[in-house]
């Protein structure tokens, strides 16, 4: 099961009931944070989740509303006696930016390992999931992210018994490893069925509509997309500042066909985004106006 929580949905500046942009996912004890705007720590506490098990922090770009909460979060993680290394992913210059922010958080009891993105599309593989970073179109270098979890096929215990594979070796084969026993070599394909559908969450903000988003969001269980402007008279402003309208986000979802789309990263002037959702659902019916703390548990299909 993959837990997903939209911690903050605001763009540019926080509002009394809207923190700045951040998303958190949890899978098998590992926490992944995307962006860390002001108020992220409060939002995590309100959700009842923990700071300490955050393993990966992805930054979309280096505007303050997406990274200003980072120094305080790092300090809190350090105060929680974390010693495990933290991985940070972001556009080129990540280490320099984080080092500058750490002027007010100079001493941490854990190492930060930096992965700086240099390609238009880049995959980072972890033990149980992978992160796909894809370049989008903002007025500074900006990336969206997909969190992808594969699911292997079913283990055929009867076949394993027929092949006289020791039970103690079964878990290794299930993990995709080749095993030997008494001179015999056993490979996973001997006892594993075809791979089953996994899970995928795609997240993008601060961008104009581009094909890379459609490609990344295709087949997603959940697509979280910027909807900076819902009002019909804001199209020119969206183009000027390299953001998206609700309708443009809906068109991306229509082409990508995810199971569901949530809008996020609202302009401070957009107090009630739900008022403009009809322009979205007419194009892509399974869409919702994201709210701070909005959550879902995504489960593998039977």
CSV table of C-alpha atoms in Angstrom, one decimal:
chain,number,residue,atom,x,y,z
A,1,UNK,CA,0.0,0.0,0.0
A,2,UNK,CA,1.2,3.5,-0.9
A,3,UNK,CA,0.1,6.4,1.4
A,4,UNK,CA,-0.1,9.7,-0.3
A,5,UNK,CA,-0.8,13.1,1.5
A,6,UNK,CA,-1.0,16.5,-0.2
A,7,UNK,CA,0.6,18.5,2.7
A,8,UNK,CA,0.3,22.0,1.2
A,9,UNK,CA,-1.5,23.3,-1.9
A,10,UNK,CA,-0.5,27.0,-2.0
A,11,UNK,CA,1.6,28.8,-4.5
A,12,UNK,CA,3.6,32.0,-3.9
A,13,UNK,CA,2.6,32.7,-0.3
A,14,UNK,CA,0.9,30.7,2.5
A,15,UNK,CA,-2.6,31.5,3.6
A,16,UNK,CA,-4.2,31.0,7.1
A,17,UNK,CA,-5.6,27.6,6.0
A,18,UNK,CA,-3.3,26.8,3.1
A,19,UNK,CA,0.4,25.9,3.5
A,20,UNK,CA,2.9,26.1,0.6
A,21,UNK,CA,3.5,23.3,-1.8
A,22,UNK,CA,4.5,19.9,-0.5
A,23,UNK,CA,3.6,16.2,-1.0
A,24,UNK,CA,4.5,13.2,1.1
A,25,UNK,CA,4.3,9.5,0.2
A,26,UNK,CA,4.9,6.5,2.5
A,27,UNK,CA,5.7,3.0,1.3
A,28,UNK,CA,7.0,0.0,3.4
A,29,UNK,CA,8.5,2.3,6.0
A,30,UNK,CA,10.2,4.7,3.6
A,31,UNK,CA,9.0,8.3,3.3
A,32,UNK,CA,9.4,10.4,0.2
A,33,UNK,CA,8.9,14.2,0.3
A,34,UNK,CA,8.4,16.3,-2.8
A,35,UNK,CA,9.0,20.0,-2.2
A,36,UNK,CA,9.2,21.6,1.2
A,37,UNK,CA,7.5,25.0,1.2
A,38,UNK,CA,6.8,27.0,4.3
A,39,UNK,CA,4.5,25.2,6.7
A,40,UNK,CA,5.6,21.7,5.7
A,41,UNK,CA,6.6,20.7,9.2
A,42,UNK,CA,3.2,21.9,10.6
A,43,UNK,CA,1.4,20.0,7.9
A,44,UNK,CA,3.3,16.8,8.7
A,45,UNK,CA,2.5,17.1,12.4
A,46,UNK,CA,-1.2,17.8,11.6
A,47,UNK,CA,-1.3,14.6,9.5
A,48,UNK,CA,0.3,12.7,12.4
A,49,UNK,CA,3.2,11.5,10.4
A,50,UNK,CA,6.9,11.5,11.4
A,51,UNK,CA,9.9,13.4,10.2
A,52,UNK,CA,12.5,10.9,11.1
A,53,UNK,CA,11.8,8.2,8.4
A,54,UNK,CA,12.0,10.7,5.5
A,55,UNK,CA,14.5,9.0,3.2
A,56,UNK,CA,14.2,11.1,0.0
A,57,UNK,CA,13.4,14.7,-0.6
A,58,UNK,CA,12.8,15.8,-4.2
A,59,UNK,CA,12.8,19.5,-5.1
A,60,UNK,CA,11.1,20.6,-8.2
A,61,UNK,CA,12.9,24.0,-8.5
A,62,UNK,CA,14.5,26.7,-6.5
A,63,UNK,CA,11.7,29.2,-5.8
A,64,UNK,CA,11.1,30.0,-2.2
A,65,UNK,CA,7.6,28.6,-2.0
A,66,UNK,CA,9.0,25.2,-2.8
A,67,UNK,CA,12.1,25.1,-0.6
A,68,UNK,CA,11.8,27.7,2.1
A,69,UNK,CA,10.7,25.1,4.7
A,70,UNK,CA,13.8,22.9,4.2
A,71,UNK,CA,16.3,24.3,6.9
A,72,UNK,CA,13.8,23.9,9.7
A,73,UNK,CA,12.8,20.4,8.5
A,74,UNK,CA,16.4,19.3,8.5
A,75,UNK,CA,16.9,20.7,12.0
A,76,UNK,CA,13.9,18.8,13.2
A,77,UNK,CA,15.1,15.6,11.6
A,78,UNK,CA,18.4,16.1,13.3
A,79,UNK,CA,16.8,16.8,16.7
A,80,UNK,CA,14.9,13.4,16.2
A,81,UNK,CA,18.4,11.8,16.5
A,82,UNK,CA,18.4,10.7,12.9
A,83,UNK,CA,21.7,9.3,11.7
A,84,UNK,CA,20.7,7.5,8.5
A,85,UNK,CA,21.9,9.4,5.3
A,86,UNK,CA,19.3,11.5,3.5
A,87,UNK,CA,19.0,11.5,-0.3
A,88,UNK,CA,18.1,14.8,-1.9
A,89,UNK,CA,17.2,15.1,-5.6
A,90,UNK,CA,16.8,18.3,-7.6
A,91,UNK,CA,18.0,20.3,-10.6
A,92,UNK,CA,21.6,21.2,-11.2
A,93,UNK,CA,23.0,23.4,-8.3
A,94,UNK,CA,21.1,21.5,-5.6
A,95,UNK,CA,24.1,21.0,-3.3
A,96,UNK,CA,25.0,24.7,-3.6
A,97,UNK,CA,21.5,25.8,-2.8
A,98,UNK,CA,21.1,23.5,0.2
A,99,UNK,CA,24.5,24.4,1.5
A,100,UNK,CA,23.5,28.1,1.4
A,101,UNK,CA,20.2,27.3,3.3
A,102,UNK,CA,22.1,25.3,5.8
A,103,UNK,CA,23.8,28.5,7.0
A,104,UNK,CA,21.0,28.5,9.6
A,105,UNK,CA,21.2,24.7,10.1
A,106,UNK,CA,24.9,24.0,10.0
A,107,UNK,CA,25.2,20.9,12.2
A,108,UNK,CA,23.3,17.8,11.4
A,109,UNK,CA,23.9,14.2,12.7
A,110,UNK,CA,23.3,12.7,9.3
A,111,UNK,CA,24.9,12.9,5.9
A,112,UNK,CA,23.0,14.4,2.9
A,113,UNK,CA,23.6,12.6,-0.4
A,114,UNK,CA,22.9,14.8,-3.5
A,115,UNK,CA,21.6,13.7,-6.8
A,116,UNK,CA,21.6,16.6,-9.3
A,117,UNK,CA,19.4,16.2,-12.4
A,118,UNK,CA,21.1,17.0,-15.7
A,119,UNK,CA,18.9,15.2,-18.3
A,120,UNK,CA,15.4,16.0,-19.6
A,121,UNK,CA,14.4,12.6,-18.1
A,122,UNK,CA,16.2,10.8,-15.4
A,123,UNK,CA,15.5,7.6,-13.3
A,124,UNK,CA,16.7,7.0,-9.8
A,125,UNK,CA,16.3,3.5,-8.6
A,126,UNK,CA,15.9,2.6,-4.9
A,127,UNK,CA,15.4,-0.8,-3.3
A,128,UNK,CA,11.6,-0.9,-3.5
A,129,UNK,CA,10.7,1.9,-5.8
A,130,UNK,CA,12.1,4.3,-8.4
A,131,UNK,CA,11.7,8.0,-9.0
A,132,UNK,CA,11.4,9.4,-12.5
A,133,UNK,CA,12.3,13.0,-12.9
A,134,UNK,CA,11.1,14.8,-16.0
A,135,UNK,CA,11.8,18.3,-17.2
A,136,UNK,CA,8.9,20.8,-17.5
A,137,UNK,CA,8.6,24.4,-18.6
A,138,UNK,CA,8.9,27.1,-16.0
A,139,UNK,CA,10.9,30.4,-16.0
A,140,UNK,CA,13.7,28.5,-14.1
A,141,UNK,CA,14.8,24.9,-14.5
A,142,UNK,CA,12.0,22.8,-13.1
A,143,UNK,CA,11.2,19.1,-12.9
A,144,UNK,CA,8.2,17.0,-12.2
A,145,UNK,CA,8.4,13.6,-10.5
A,146,UNK,CA,6.8,10.2,-10.8
A,147,UNK,CA,7.0,7.6,-8.0
A,148,UNK,CA,6.8,4.2,-9.5
A,149,UNK,CA,6.5,0.9,-7.6
A,150,UNK,CA,6.7,-2.4,-9.6
A,151,UNK,CA,4.9,-5.6,-8.6
A,152,UNK,CA,6.3,-9.0,-9.4
A,153,UNK,CA,4.2,-11.9,-10.5
A,154,UNK,CA,2.7,-14.5,-8.2
A,155,UNK,CA,5.0,-17.1,-6.7
A,156,UNK,CA,4.1,-20.6,-7.9
A,157,UNK,CA,4.7,-22.7,-4.8
A,158,UNK,CA,3.6,-25.9,-6.6
A,159,UNK,CA,6.1,-25.4,-9.3
A,160,UNK,CA,8.8,-24.8,-6.7
A,161,UNK,CA,8.0,-28.1,-5.0
A,162,UNK,CA,8.1,-29.9,-8.4
A,163,UNK,CA,11.5,-28.5,-9.0
A,164,UNK,CA,12.6,-29.5,-5.4
A,165,UNK,CA,13.7,-26.0,-4.6
A,166,UNK,CA,14.3,-25.8,-0.8
A,167,UNK,CA,11.7,-23.6,1.0
A,168,UNK,CA,14.5,-21.5,2.5
A,169,UNK,CA,15.3,-20.4,-1.1
A,170,UNK,CA,11.8,-19.3,-2.0
A,171,UNK,CA,12.1,-15.8,-0.6
A,172,UNK,CA,15.3,-15.1,-2.5
A,173,UNK,CA,13.6,-16.1,-5.8
A,174,UNK,CA,10.6,-13.9,-4.9
A,175,UNK,CA,13.0,-11.0,-4.6
A,176,UNK,CA,14.3,-11.7,-8.1
A,177,UNK,CA,17.5,-13.4,-7.1
A,178,UNK,CA,19.1,-16.4,-8.7
A,179,UNK,CA,19.9,-19.2,-6.2
A,180,UNK,CA,21.9,-22.4,-6.2
A,181,UNK,CA,21.5,-25.6,-4.3
A,182,UNK,CA,23.4,-28.9,-4.6
A,183,UNK,CA,24.8,-27.9,-8.0
A,184,UNK,CA,21.4,-26.8,-9.3
A,185,UNK,CA,20.7,-23.3,-10.4
A,186,UNK,CA,17.3,-21.8,-10.1
A,187,UNK,CA,16.1,-18.5,-11.6
A,188,UNK,CA,13.0,-16.4,-10.7
A,189,UNK,CA,11.4,-17.1,-14.1
A,190,UNK,CA,11.1,-20.7,-13.2
A,191,UNK,CA,8.6,-20.0,-10.4
A,192,UNK,CA,7.3,-16.5,-10.8
A,193,UNK,CA,4.3,-15.5,-12.9
A,194,UNK,CA,4.2,-12.4,-15.2
A,195,UNK,CA,4.7,-9.0,-13.5
A,196,UNK,CA,1.5,-7.5,-12.2
A,197,UNK,CA,0.4,-3.9,-12.3
A,198,UNK,CA,2.3,-1.7,-9.8
A,199,UNK,CA,1.5,1.7,-8.5
A,200,UNK,CA,2.4,5.2,-9.9
A,201,UNK,CA,1.9,8.7,-8.6
A,202,UNK,CA,2.9,11.7,-10.8
A,203,UNK,CA,3.4,15.2,-9.5
A,204,UNK,CA,4.1,18.4,-11.3
A,205,UNK,CA,3.9,22.1,-10.5
A,206,UNK,CA,5.1,25.5,-11.9
A,207,UNK,CA,4.9,24.7,-15.6
A,208,UNK,CA,3.3,25.4,-18.9
A,209,UNK,CA,1.6,22.3,-20.6
A,210,UNK,CA,4.3,20.2,-22.2
A,211,UNK,CA,4.3,16.7,-23.6
A,212,UNK,CA,6.7,15.4,-21.0
A,213,UNK,CA,3.9,15.7,-18.4
A,214,UNK,CA,1.5,13.7,-20.5
A,215,UNK,CA,4.1,11.0,-21.0
A,216,UNK,CA,4.9,10.9,-17.3
A,217,UNK,CA,1.3,10.8,-16.1
A,218,UNK,CA,0.1,8.2,-18.6
A,219,UNK,CA,-1.2,5.2,-16.6
A,220,UNK,CA,-0.8,6.9,-13.2
A,221,UNK,CA,-3.0,5.9,-10.4
A,222,UNK,CA,-2.9,9.5,-9.2
A,223,UNK,CA,-1.8,12.6,-11.1
A,224,UNK,CA,-1.3,15.7,-9.0
A,225,UNK,CA,-1.0,18.8,-11.2
A,226,UNK,CA,-0.6,22.5,-10.8
A,227,UNK,CA,-3.8,24.5,-11.2
A,228,UNK,CA,-2.5,28.0,-10.5
A,229,UNK,CA,-5.5,29.8,-12.0
A,230,UNK,CA,-9.1,28.8,-12.1
A,231,UNK,CA,-10.6,32.0,-13.3
A,232,UNK,CA,-11.3,32.3,-17.0
A,233,UNK,CA,-9.6,35.7,-17.3
A,234,UNK,CA,-6.2,34.4,-16.1
A,235,UNK,CA,-5.0,32.6,-19.3
A,236,UNK,CA,-2.6,35.5,-20.3
A,237,UNK,CA,-1.2,35.6,-16.8
A,238,UNK,CA,-0.6,31.9,-16.8
A,239,UNK,CA,1.3,32.1,-20.1
A,240,UNK,CA,3.4,35.1,-18.9
A,241,UNK,CA,4.5,33.5,-15.6
A,242,UNK,CA,4.8,30.0,-17.0
A,243,UNK,CA,2.0,28.5,-15.0
A,244,UNK,CA,-1.2,26.6,-15.8
A,245,UNK,CA,-4.9,27.1,-15.7
A,246,UNK,CA,-7.4,24.6,-14.5
A,247,UNK,CA,-8.5,23.9,-18.1
A,248,UNK,CA,-4.9,23.3,-19.2
A,249,UNK,CA,-4.4,20.8,-16.4
A,250,UNK,CA,-7.6,19.1,-17.4
A,251,UNK,CA,-6.5,18.7,-21.0
A,252,UNK,CA,-3.2,17.1,-19.8
A,253,UNK,CA,-5.2,14.6,-17.7
A,254,UNK,CA,-7.6,14.0,-20.7
A,255,UNK,CA,-4.6,13.0,-22.8
A,256,UNK,CA,-2.7,11.1,-20.1
A,257,UNK,CA,-5.7,9.2,-18.7
A,258,UNK,CA,-4.6,8.7,-15.1
A,259,UNK,CA,-7.2,7.1,-12.8
A,260,UNK,CA,-7.6,10.4,-10.9
A,261,UNK,CA,-6.2,13.9,-10.9
A,262,UNK,CA,-5.9,16.4,-8.0
A,263,UNK,CA,-5.2,20.0,-8.6
A,264,UNK,CA,-2.7,21.9,-6.4
A,265,UNK,CA,-0.4,25.0,-6.2
A,266,UNK,CA,-3.2,27.6,-6.2
A,267,UNK,CA,-2.7,31.3,-6.6
A,268,UNK,CA,-3.3,33.3,-3.3
A,269,UNK,CA,-6.1,35.1,-5.1
A,270,UNK,CA,-7.9,31.7,-5.7
A,271,UNK,CA,-9.6,31.4,-2.4
A,272,UNK,CA,-12.2,28.8,-3.4
A,273,UNK,CA,-10.8,26.6,-6.2
A,274,UNK,CA,-13.8,24.2,-6.0
A,275,UNK,CA,-15.9,27.0,-7.6
A,276,UNK,CA,-14.1,26.5,-10.9
A,277,UNK,CA,-14.0,22.7,-11.0
A,278,UNK,CA,-16.8,22.4,-13.6
A,279,UNK,CA,-14.3,23.6,-16.2
A,280,UNK,CA,-12.1,20.7,-15.2
A,281,UNK,CA,-14.6,17.9,-14.8
A,282,UNK,CA,-16.2,18.7,-18.2
A,283,UNK,CA,-12.9,17.6,-19.7
A,284,UNK,CA,-11.7,15.0,-17.2
A,285,UNK,CA,-14.5,13.9,-14.9
A,286,UNK,CA,-12.3,12.1,-12.3
A,287,UNK,CA,-10.7,15.3,-11.0
A,288,UNK,CA,-10.7,16.9,-7.6
A,289,UNK,CA,-9.6,20.3,-6.1
A,290,UNK,CA,-6.8,19.4,-3.8
A,291,UNK,CA,-6.8,20.5,-0.2
A,292,UNK,CA,-4.2,20.6,2.5
A,293,UNK,CA,-4.1,17.2,4.2
A,294,UNK,CA,-6.0,15.5,1.4
A,295,UNK,CA,-4.9,11.8,1.5
A,296,UNK,CA,-5.4,8.5,-0.2
A,297,UNK,CA,-4.2,4.9,0.3
A,298,UNK,CA,-3.3,3.4,-3.0
A,299,UNK,CA,-3.5,-0.4,-3.0
A,300,UNK,CA,-2.3,-3.0,-5.5
A,301,UNK,CA,-5.0,-4.6,-7.6
A,302,UNK,CA,-5.9,-8.2,-6.8
